[in-house]
Coordinates of C-alpha atoms and ligand atoms in Angstrom, one line a residue:
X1196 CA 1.2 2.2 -10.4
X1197 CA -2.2 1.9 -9.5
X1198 CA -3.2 1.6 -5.9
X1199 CA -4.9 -2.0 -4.3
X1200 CA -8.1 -1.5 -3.0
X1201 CA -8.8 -3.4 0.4
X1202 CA -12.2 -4.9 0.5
X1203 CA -13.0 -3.7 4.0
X1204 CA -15.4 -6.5 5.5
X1205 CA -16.5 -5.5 8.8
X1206 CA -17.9 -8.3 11.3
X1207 CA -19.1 -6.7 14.5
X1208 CA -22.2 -7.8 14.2
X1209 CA -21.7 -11.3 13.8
X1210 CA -17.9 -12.1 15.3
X1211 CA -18.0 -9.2 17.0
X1212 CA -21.1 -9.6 19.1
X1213 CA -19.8 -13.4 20.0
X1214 CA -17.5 -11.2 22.4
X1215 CA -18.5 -12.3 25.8
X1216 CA -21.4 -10.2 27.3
X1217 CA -21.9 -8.6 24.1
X1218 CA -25.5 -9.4 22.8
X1219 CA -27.2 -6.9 21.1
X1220 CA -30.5 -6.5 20.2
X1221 CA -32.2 -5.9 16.7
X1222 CA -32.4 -2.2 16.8
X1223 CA -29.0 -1.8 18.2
X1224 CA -27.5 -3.9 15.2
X1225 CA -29.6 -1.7 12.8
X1226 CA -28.3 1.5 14.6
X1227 CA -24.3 0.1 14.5
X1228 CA -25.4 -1.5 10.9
X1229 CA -26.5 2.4 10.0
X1230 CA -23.4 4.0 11.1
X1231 CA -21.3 1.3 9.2
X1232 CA -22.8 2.1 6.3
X1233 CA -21.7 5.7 7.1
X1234 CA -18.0 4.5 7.8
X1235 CA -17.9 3.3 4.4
X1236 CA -17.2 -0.7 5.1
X1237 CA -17.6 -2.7 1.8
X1238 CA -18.9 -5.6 2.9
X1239 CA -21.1 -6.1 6.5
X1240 CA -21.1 -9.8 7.7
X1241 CA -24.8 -8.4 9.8
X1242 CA -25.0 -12.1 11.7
X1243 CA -25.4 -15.6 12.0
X1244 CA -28.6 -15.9 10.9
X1245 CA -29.7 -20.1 11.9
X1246 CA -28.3 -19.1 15.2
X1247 CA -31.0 -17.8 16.7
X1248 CA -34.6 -16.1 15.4
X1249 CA -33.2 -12.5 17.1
X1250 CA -29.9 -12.9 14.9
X1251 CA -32.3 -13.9 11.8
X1252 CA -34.5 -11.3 12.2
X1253 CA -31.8 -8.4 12.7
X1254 CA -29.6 -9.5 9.3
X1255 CA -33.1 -9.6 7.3
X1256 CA -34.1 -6.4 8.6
X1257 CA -30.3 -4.9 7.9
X1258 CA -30.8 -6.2 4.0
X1259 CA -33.6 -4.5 3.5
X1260 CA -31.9 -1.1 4.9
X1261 CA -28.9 -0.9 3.7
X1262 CA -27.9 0.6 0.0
X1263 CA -24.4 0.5 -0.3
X1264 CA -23.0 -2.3 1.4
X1265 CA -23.0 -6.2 0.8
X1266 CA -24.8 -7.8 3.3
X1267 CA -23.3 -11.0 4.4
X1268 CA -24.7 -13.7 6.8
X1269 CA -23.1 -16.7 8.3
X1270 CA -23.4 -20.3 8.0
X1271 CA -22.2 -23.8 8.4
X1272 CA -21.7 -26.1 5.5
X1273 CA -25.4 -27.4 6.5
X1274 CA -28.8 -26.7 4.3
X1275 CA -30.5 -25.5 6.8
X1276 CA -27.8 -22.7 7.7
X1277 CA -27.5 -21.6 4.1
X1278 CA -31.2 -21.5 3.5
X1279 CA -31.5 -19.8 6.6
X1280 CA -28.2 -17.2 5.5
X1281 CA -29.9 -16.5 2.2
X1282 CA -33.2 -15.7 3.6
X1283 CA -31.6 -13.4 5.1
X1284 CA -29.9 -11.4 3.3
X1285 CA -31.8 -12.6 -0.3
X1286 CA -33.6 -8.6 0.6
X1287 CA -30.4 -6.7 0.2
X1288 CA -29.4 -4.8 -3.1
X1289 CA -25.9 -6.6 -2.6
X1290 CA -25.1 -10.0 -0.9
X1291 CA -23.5 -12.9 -0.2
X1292 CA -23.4 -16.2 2.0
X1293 CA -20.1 -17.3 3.5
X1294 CA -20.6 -20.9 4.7
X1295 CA -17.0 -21.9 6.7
X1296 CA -15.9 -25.4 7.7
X1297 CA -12.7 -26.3 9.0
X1298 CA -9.8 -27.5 7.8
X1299 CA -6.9 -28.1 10.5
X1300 CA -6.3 -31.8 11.6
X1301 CA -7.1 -30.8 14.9
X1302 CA -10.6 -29.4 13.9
X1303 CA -11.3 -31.8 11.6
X1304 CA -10.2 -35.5 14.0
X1305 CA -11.9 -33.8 17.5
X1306 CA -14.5 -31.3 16.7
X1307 CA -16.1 -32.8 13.5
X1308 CA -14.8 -35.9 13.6
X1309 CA -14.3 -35.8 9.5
X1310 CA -11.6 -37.2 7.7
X1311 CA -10.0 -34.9 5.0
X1312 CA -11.9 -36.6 2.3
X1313 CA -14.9 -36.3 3.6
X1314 CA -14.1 -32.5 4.7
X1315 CA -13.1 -31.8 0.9
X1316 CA -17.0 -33.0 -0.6
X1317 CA -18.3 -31.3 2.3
X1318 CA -16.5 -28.2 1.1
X1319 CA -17.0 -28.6 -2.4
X1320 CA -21.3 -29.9 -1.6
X1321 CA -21.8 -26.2 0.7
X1322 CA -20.7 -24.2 -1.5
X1323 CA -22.5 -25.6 -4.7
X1324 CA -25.4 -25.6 -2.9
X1325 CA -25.1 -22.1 -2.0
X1326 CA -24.0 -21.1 -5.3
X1327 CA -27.7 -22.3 -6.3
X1328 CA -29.2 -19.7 -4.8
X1329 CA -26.7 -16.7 -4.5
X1330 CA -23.9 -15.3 -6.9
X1331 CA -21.9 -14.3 -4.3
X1332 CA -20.4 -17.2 -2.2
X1333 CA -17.8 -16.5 0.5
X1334 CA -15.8 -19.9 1.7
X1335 CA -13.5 -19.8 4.8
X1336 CA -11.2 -22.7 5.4
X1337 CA -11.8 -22.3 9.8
X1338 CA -7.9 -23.0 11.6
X1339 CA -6.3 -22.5 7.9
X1340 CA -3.8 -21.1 10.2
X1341 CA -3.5 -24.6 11.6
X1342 CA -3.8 -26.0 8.4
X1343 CA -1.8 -28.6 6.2
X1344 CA -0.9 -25.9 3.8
X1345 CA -1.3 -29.0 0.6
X1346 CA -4.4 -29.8 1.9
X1347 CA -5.4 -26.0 2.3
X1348 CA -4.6 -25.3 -1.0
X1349 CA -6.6 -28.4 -2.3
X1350 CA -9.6 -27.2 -0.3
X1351 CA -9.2 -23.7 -1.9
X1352 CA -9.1 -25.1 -5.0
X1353 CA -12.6 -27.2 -5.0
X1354 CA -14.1 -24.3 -3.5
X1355 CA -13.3 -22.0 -6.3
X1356 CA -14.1 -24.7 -9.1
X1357 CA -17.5 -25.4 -7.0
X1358 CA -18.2 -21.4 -7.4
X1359 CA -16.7 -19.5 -4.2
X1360 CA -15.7 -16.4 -5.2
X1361 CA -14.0 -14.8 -2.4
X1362 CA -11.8 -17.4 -0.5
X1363 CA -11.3 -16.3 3.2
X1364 CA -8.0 -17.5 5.0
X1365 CA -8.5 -17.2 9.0
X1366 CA -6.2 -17.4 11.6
X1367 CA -8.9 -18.6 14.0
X1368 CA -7.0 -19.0 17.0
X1369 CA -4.6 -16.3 16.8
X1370 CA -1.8 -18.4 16.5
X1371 CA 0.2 -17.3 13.5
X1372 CA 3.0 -14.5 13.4
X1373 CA 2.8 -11.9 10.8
X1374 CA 5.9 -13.6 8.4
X1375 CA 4.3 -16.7 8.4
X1376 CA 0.7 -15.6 7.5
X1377 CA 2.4 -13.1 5.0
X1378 CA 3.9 -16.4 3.5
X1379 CA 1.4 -17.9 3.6
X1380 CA -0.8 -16.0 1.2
X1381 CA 1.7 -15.7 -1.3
X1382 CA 2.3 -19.1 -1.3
X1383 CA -1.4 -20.1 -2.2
X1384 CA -1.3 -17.4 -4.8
X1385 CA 1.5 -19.2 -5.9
X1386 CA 0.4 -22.9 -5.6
X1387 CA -3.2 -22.7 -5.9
X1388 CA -3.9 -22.8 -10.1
X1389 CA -7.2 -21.3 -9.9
X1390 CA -6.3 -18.2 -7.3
X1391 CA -7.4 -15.7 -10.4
X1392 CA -11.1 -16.9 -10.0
X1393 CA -11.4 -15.6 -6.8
X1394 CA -10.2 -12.9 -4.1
X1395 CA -8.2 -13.9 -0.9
X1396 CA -9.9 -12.9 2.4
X1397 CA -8.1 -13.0 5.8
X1398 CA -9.3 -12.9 9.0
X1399 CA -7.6 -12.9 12.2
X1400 CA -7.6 -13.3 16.0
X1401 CA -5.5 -11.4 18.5
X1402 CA -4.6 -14.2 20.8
X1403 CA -1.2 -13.2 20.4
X1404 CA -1.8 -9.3 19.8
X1405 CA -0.5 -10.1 16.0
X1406 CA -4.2 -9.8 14.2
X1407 CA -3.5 -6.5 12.8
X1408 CA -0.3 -7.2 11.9
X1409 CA -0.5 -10.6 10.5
X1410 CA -3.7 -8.9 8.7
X1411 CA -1.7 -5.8 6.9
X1412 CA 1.3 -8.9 6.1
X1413 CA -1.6 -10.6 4.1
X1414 CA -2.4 -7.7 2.5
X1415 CA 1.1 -6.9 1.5
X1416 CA 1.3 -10.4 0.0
X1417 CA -1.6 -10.1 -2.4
X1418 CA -4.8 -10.3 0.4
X1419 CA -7.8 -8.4 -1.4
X1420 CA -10.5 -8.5 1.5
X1421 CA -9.9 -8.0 5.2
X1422 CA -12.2 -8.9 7.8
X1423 CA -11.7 -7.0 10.8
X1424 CA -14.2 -5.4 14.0
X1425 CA -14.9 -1.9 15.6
X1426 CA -12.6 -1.5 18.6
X1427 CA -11.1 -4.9 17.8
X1428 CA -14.2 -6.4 19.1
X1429 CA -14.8 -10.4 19.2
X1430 CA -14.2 -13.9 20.6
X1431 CA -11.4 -13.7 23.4
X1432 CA -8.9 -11.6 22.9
X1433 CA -10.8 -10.2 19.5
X1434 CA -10.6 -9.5 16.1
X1435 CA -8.2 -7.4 14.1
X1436 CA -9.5 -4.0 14.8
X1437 CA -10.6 -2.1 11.8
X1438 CA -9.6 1.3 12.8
X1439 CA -5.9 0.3 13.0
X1440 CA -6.0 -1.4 9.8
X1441 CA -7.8 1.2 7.7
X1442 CA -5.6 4.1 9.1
X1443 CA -2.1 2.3 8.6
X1444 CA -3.1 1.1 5.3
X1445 CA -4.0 5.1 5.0
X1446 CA -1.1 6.4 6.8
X1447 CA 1.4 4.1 5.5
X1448 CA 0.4 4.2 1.9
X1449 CA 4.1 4.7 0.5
X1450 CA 4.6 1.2 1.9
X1451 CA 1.1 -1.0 1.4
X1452 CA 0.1 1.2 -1.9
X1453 CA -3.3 0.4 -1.1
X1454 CA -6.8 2.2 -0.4
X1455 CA -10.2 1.5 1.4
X1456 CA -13.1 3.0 0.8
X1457 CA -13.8 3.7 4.5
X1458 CA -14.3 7.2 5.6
X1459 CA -11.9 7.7 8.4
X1460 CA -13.7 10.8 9.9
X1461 CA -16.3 8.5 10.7
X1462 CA -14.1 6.4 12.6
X1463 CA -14.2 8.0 16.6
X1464 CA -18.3 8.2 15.9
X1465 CA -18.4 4.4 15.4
X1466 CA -16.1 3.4 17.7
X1467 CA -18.3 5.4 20.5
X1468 CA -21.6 3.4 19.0
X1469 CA -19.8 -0.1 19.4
X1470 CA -18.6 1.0 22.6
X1471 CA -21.7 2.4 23.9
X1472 CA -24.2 0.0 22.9
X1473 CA -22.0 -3.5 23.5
X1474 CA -20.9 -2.1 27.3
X1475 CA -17.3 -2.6 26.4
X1476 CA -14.7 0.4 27.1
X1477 CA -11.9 1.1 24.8
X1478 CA -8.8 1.2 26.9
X1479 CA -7.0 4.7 27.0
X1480 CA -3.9 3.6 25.4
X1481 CA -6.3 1.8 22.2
X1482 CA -4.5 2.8 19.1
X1483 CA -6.6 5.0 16.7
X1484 CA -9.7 5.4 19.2
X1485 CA -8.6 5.0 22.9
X1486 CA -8.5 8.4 24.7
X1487 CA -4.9 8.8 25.1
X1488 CA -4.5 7.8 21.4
X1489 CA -3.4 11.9 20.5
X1490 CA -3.0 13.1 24.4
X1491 CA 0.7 14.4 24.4
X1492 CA 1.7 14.7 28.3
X1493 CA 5.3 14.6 27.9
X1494 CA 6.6 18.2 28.3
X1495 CA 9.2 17.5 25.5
X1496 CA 6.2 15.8 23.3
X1497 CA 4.3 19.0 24.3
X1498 CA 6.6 21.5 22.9
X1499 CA 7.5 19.7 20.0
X1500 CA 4.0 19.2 19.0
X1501 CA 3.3 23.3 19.3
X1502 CA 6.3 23.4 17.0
X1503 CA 5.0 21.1 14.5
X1504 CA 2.4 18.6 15.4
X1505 CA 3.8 16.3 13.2
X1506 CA 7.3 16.1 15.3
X1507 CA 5.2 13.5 17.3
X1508 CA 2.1 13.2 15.8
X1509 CA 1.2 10.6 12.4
X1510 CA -1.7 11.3 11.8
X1511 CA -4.6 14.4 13.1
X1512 CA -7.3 13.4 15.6
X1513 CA -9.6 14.8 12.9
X1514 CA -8.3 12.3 10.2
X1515 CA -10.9 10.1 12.6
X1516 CA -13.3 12.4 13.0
X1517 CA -12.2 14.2 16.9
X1518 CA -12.8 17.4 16.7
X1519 CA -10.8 19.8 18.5
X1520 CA -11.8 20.1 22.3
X1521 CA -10.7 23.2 23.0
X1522 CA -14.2 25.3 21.8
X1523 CA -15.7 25.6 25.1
X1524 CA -19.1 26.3 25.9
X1525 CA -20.5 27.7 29.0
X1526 CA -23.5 28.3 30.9
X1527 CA -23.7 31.4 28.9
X1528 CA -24.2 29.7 25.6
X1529 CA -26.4 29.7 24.1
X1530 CA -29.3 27.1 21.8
X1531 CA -27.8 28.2 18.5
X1532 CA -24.3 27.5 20.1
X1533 CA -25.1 24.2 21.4
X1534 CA -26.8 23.2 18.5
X1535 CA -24.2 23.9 15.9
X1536 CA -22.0 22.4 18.2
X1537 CA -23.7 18.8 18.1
X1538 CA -24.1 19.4 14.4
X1539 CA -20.0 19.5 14.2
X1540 CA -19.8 16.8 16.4
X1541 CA -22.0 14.7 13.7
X1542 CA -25.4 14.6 15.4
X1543 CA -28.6 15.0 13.7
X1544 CA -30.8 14.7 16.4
X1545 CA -34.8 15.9 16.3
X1546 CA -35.7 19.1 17.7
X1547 CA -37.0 17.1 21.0
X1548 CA -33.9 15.3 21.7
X1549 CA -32.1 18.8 21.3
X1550 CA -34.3 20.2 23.5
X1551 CA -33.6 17.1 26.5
X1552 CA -30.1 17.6 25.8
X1553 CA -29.8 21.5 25.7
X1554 CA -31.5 21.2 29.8
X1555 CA -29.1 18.7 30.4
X1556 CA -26.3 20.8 29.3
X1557 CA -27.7 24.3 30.8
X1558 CA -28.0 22.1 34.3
X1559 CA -24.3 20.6 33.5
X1560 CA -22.7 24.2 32.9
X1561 CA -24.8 25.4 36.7
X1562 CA -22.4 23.3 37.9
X1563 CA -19.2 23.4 35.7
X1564 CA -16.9 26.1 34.5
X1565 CA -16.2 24.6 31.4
X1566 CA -18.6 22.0 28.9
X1567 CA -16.5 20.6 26.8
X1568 CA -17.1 18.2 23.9
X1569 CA -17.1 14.8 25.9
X1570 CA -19.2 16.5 28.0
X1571 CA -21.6 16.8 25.0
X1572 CA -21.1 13.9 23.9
X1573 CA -21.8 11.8 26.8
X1574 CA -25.1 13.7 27.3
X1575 CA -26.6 13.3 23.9
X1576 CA -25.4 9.6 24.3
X1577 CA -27.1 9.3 26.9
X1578 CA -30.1 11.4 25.7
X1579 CA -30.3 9.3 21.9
X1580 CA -31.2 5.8 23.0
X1581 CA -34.5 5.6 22.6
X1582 CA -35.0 3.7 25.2
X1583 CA -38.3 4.2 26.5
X1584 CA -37.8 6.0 30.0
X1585 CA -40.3 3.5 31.8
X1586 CA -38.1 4.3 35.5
X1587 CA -36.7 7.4 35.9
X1588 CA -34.8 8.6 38.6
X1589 CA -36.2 11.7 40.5
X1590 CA -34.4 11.2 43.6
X1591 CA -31.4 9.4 45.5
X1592 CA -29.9 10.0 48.9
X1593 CA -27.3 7.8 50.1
X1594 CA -25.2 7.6 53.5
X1595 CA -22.1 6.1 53.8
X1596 CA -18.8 6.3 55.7
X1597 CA -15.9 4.0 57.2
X1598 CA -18.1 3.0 60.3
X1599 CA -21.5 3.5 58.8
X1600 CA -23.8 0.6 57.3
X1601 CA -24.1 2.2 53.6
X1602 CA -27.8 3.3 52.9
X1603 CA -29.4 4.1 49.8
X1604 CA -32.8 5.6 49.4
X1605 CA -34.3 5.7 45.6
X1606 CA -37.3 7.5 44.3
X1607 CA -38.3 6.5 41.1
X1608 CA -41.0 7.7 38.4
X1609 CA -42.8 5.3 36.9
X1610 CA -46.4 5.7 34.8
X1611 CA -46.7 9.1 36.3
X1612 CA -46.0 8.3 40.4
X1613 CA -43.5 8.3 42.5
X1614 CA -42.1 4.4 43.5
X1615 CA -39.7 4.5 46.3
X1616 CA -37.4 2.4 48.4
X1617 CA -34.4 2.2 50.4
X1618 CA -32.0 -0.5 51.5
X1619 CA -28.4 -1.1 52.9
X1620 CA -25.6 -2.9 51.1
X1621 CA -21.8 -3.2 50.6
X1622 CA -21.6 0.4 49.4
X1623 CA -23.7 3.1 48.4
X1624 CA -24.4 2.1 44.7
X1625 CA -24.5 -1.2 46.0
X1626 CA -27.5 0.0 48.4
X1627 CA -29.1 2.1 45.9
X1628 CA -29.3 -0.7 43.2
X1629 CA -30.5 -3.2 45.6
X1630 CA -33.2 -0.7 46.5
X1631 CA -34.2 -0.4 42.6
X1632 CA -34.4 -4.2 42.7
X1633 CA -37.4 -3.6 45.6
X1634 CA -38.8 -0.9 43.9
X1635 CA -39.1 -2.4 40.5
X1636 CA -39.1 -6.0 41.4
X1637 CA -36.6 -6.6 38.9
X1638 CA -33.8 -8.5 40.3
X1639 CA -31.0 -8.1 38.7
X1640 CA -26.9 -9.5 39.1
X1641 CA -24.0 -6.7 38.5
X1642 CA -21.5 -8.1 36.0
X1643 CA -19.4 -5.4 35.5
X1644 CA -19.3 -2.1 36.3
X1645 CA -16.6 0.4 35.0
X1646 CA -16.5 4.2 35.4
X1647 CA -14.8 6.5 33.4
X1648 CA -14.0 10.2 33.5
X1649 CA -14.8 11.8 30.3
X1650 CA -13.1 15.0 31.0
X1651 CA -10.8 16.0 33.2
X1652 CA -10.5 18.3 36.6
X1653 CA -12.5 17.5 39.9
X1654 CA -16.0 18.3 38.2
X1655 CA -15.6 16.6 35.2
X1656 CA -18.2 14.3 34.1
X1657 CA -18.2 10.9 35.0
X1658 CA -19.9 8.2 33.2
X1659 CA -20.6 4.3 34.5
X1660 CA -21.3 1.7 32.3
X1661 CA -23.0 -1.6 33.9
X1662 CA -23.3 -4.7 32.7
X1663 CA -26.3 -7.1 34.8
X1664 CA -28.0 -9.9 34.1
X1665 CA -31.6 -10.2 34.8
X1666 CA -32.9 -13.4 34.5
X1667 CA -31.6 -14.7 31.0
X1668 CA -31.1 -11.7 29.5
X1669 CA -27.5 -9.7 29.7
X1670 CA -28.0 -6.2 29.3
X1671 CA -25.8 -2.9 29.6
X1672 CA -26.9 0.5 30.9
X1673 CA -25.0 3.8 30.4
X1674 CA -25.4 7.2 32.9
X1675 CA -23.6 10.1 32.9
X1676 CA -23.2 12.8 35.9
X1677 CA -20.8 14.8 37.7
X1678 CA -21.9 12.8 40.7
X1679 CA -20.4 9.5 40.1
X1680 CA -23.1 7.6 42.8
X1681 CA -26.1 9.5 40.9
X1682 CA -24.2 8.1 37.4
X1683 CA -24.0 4.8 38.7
X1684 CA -27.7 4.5 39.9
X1685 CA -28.8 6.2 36.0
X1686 CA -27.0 3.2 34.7
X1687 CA -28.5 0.8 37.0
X1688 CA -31.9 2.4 35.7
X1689 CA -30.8 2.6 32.5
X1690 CA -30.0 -1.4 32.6
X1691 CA -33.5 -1.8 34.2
X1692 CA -35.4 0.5 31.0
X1693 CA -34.4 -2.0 28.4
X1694 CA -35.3 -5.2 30.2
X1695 CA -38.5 -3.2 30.5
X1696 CA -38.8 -2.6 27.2
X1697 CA -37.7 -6.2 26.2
X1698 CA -40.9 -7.4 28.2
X1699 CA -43.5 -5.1 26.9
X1700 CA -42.3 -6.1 23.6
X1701 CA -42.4 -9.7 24.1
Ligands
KIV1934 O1 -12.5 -17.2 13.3 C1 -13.0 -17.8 12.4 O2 -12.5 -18.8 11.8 C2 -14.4 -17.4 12.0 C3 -14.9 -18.0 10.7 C4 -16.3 -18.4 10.8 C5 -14.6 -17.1 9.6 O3 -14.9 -16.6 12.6
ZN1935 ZN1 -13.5 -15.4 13.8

């Protein structure tokens, strides 16, 4: 028999970015949209484009980049959405507009105040209209989770005979279990008569930790298309994450007898993208992607796995695309080493970037024994953005202590002098940042801050990730050092680079 193949849709750039704190800008979402294409993803929802002129902008711009991949843009069952959606994407060699309405009695009495009736025409008027101007028409039935399933199944029905030609099925608030939604995709295979015209989409929130699961039931009842986010990424709790669908769909399939198209050895290489570029952390324990994810501490686990890895392994970290961590380089290697090293790890980078991040290494290895790839990684990270280095940090001192007032003194280049300043504060990153804030006279409010230790031992490299906002904008900033205080101020500046950038563009 032959296998299924999964439609993987991928919206990080549209539900994903609606995670809180998550805003990208236009050439981050052509840099994730890039890597997607890379990944292999079928179908890339790139934005809501009526939402905002940044959104609209970004989704046009990804049409006219992208060659393999269906572009896809969002809108509400309103002309001016659609139009907006297909101007959109009307540049990409593939594409399609998914307009959505909703369809739970909840939705429809409080939040549109529509009866079913009128929901119905509504349904059936969007996606005609739509169908004007586009071949491809996606129509998701929002809360069908929540749904009457009679009334879902009508709805379905008028949208197919009105021209949709993927139906998508989400489970908008998280709220089914994975029997149920399984059921429930059968049983509009089964009841709704013109199901052949058009493929069944899901789409699913983790409210209850079930998207993934209720996701693969759907696709073991007949589900074609899956929508689904890097790192789980999205509203609340998120959306089903696409790395744990594509690799149990791949590693399980004897039971799902189904394929994707998605690469999976691109998988750890987006996943650090997402992660870098939205400010959000994957935790440790993450299926798939988190850091733990093949770590075997377990003495027992250990021996086993030097036995046979598969005694407690399911699948190999390169199946995702980690490579093994045990090369190590040194402060002995050499260009050609560190080069072909970044070329395994998947970088292309210009000559100059290798350049920045070779000093940054030979400085690294100075002061560690051991470079290992995490290291590397977390410096070329660092070193890719192409944030324009308007601040750059020549110079901190800090004091601190349990019955000292923390200080922080900051020198900073900028257009070719030295800026400096110093204050106190609640700690020394605390006083260091607030001294930035005098230097640059750009004031910004800490979020979040998280740190993370990217290798292991007392000198491993430690790399912060901030989240501030500064004035209306929300922005992240990423530094890496073995000094965590240093890291935390080259995030801080990091932060402060693209609001500068952000300005001179506007
Ligand atoms: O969760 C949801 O229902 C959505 C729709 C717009 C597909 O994101
Ligand atoms: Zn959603």
């Amino acid at each position: 028999m032959n296998d299924n193949k999964i439609i993987i849709f991928d919206t990080t750039l549209r539900d994903g970015e609606q995670a809180p704190g998550c805003s990208l800008t236009v050439k981050e979402k052509i840099e994730i949209a890039k890597q997607l294409e890379s990944l292999g993803v079928n179908v890339m929802e790139a934005g809501f484009p009526i939402s905002s002129p940044g959104d609209f902008e970004a989704v046009k711009a990804i049409a006219k980049l992208m060659k393999k991949a269906t572009i896809c843009g969002l809108a509400r069952c309103m002309p001016k959405d659609i139009d907006a959606a297909f101007n959109a994407v009307k540049y990409a060699r593939h594409n399609r507009v998914h307009v959505f309405l909703a369809t739970s009695p909840i939705h429809m009495k409080y939040k549109l105040k529509k009866t079913p009736a009128e929901v119905l025409k509504i349904a059936e008027w969007a996606v005609k209209y739509a169908r004007k101007k586009i071949r491809e028409v996606e129509f998701s039935a929002e809360d069908a989770g929540r749904s009457e399933k009679e009334f879902l199944y009508k709805v379905v029905e008028t949208v197919i005979d009105a021209g949709a030609t993927i139906v998508n099925i989400p489970d908008t608030v998280g709220y089914m279990t994975p029997y149920e939604f399984g059921k429930l995709i059968k049983d509009i295979r089964e009841n709704v008569t013109n199901i052949d015209k058009a493929m069944i989409s899901v789409h699913c929130h983790n409210d209850l930790g079930l998207a993934v699961a209720n996701s693969l039931s759907a696709v073991k009842n007949g589900a074609g298309q899956v929508e689904c986010t890097i790192n789980g990424l999205g509203e609340r709790a998120g959306n089903a994450s696409l790395e744990e669908i594509v690799m149990a769909i791949a590693t399980r399939k004897d039971y799902f007898q189904a394929v994707t198209s998605i690469n999976t050895k691109e998988i750890y290489k987006t996943s650090r993208l997402v992660s870098k570029l939205t400010g959000v952390n994957v935790q440790p324990n993450k299926a798939i992607v988190g850091s733990n994810a093949f770590a075997h501490e377990a003495g027992i686990h250990q021996d086993g796995v030097m036995k046979k890895r598969t005694t407690y392994e399911i699948m190999k970290p390169e199946d995702i695309g980690i490579k093994g961590s045990n090369l190590v380089l040194g402060k002995h290697s050499g260009r050609h080493a560190f080069s072909s090293r970044l070329a395994s790890l998947g970088y292309d980078l210009k000559q100059e970037s290798i350049e920045k991040a070779f000093n940054r290494f030979k400085s690294l290895a100075d002061k560690k024994k051991q470079v290992y790839d995490e290291d590397i990684v977390a410096i070329v990270e660092d070193e890719i953005t192409e944030i324009p280095e308007t601040y750059k940090l020549e110079y901190m001192h800090i004091t601190s202590g349990t019955k000292t007032i923390p200080t922080g003194a900051v020198k900073l280049k900028y257009k070719g002098s030295i800026v400096q300043g110093a204050s106190n504060g609640d700690g020394p990153v605390d006083a260091c940042y607030k001294a930035i804030d005098k230097i640059t006279k750009i004031k910004g409010k800490l979020l979040d801050y998280s740190l993370k230790a990217v290798t292991s031992g007392k000198d491993a490299v430690g790399e912060v990730t901030v989240l501030a906002r500064f004035g209306k904008d929300v922005v992240s900033g990423r530094g890496a050092s073995t000094d965590i205080v240093e890291a935390s101020v080259k995030a801080y500046v990091n932060a402060i680079n693209k609001v500068a950038f952000k300005k001179r563009k506007k």
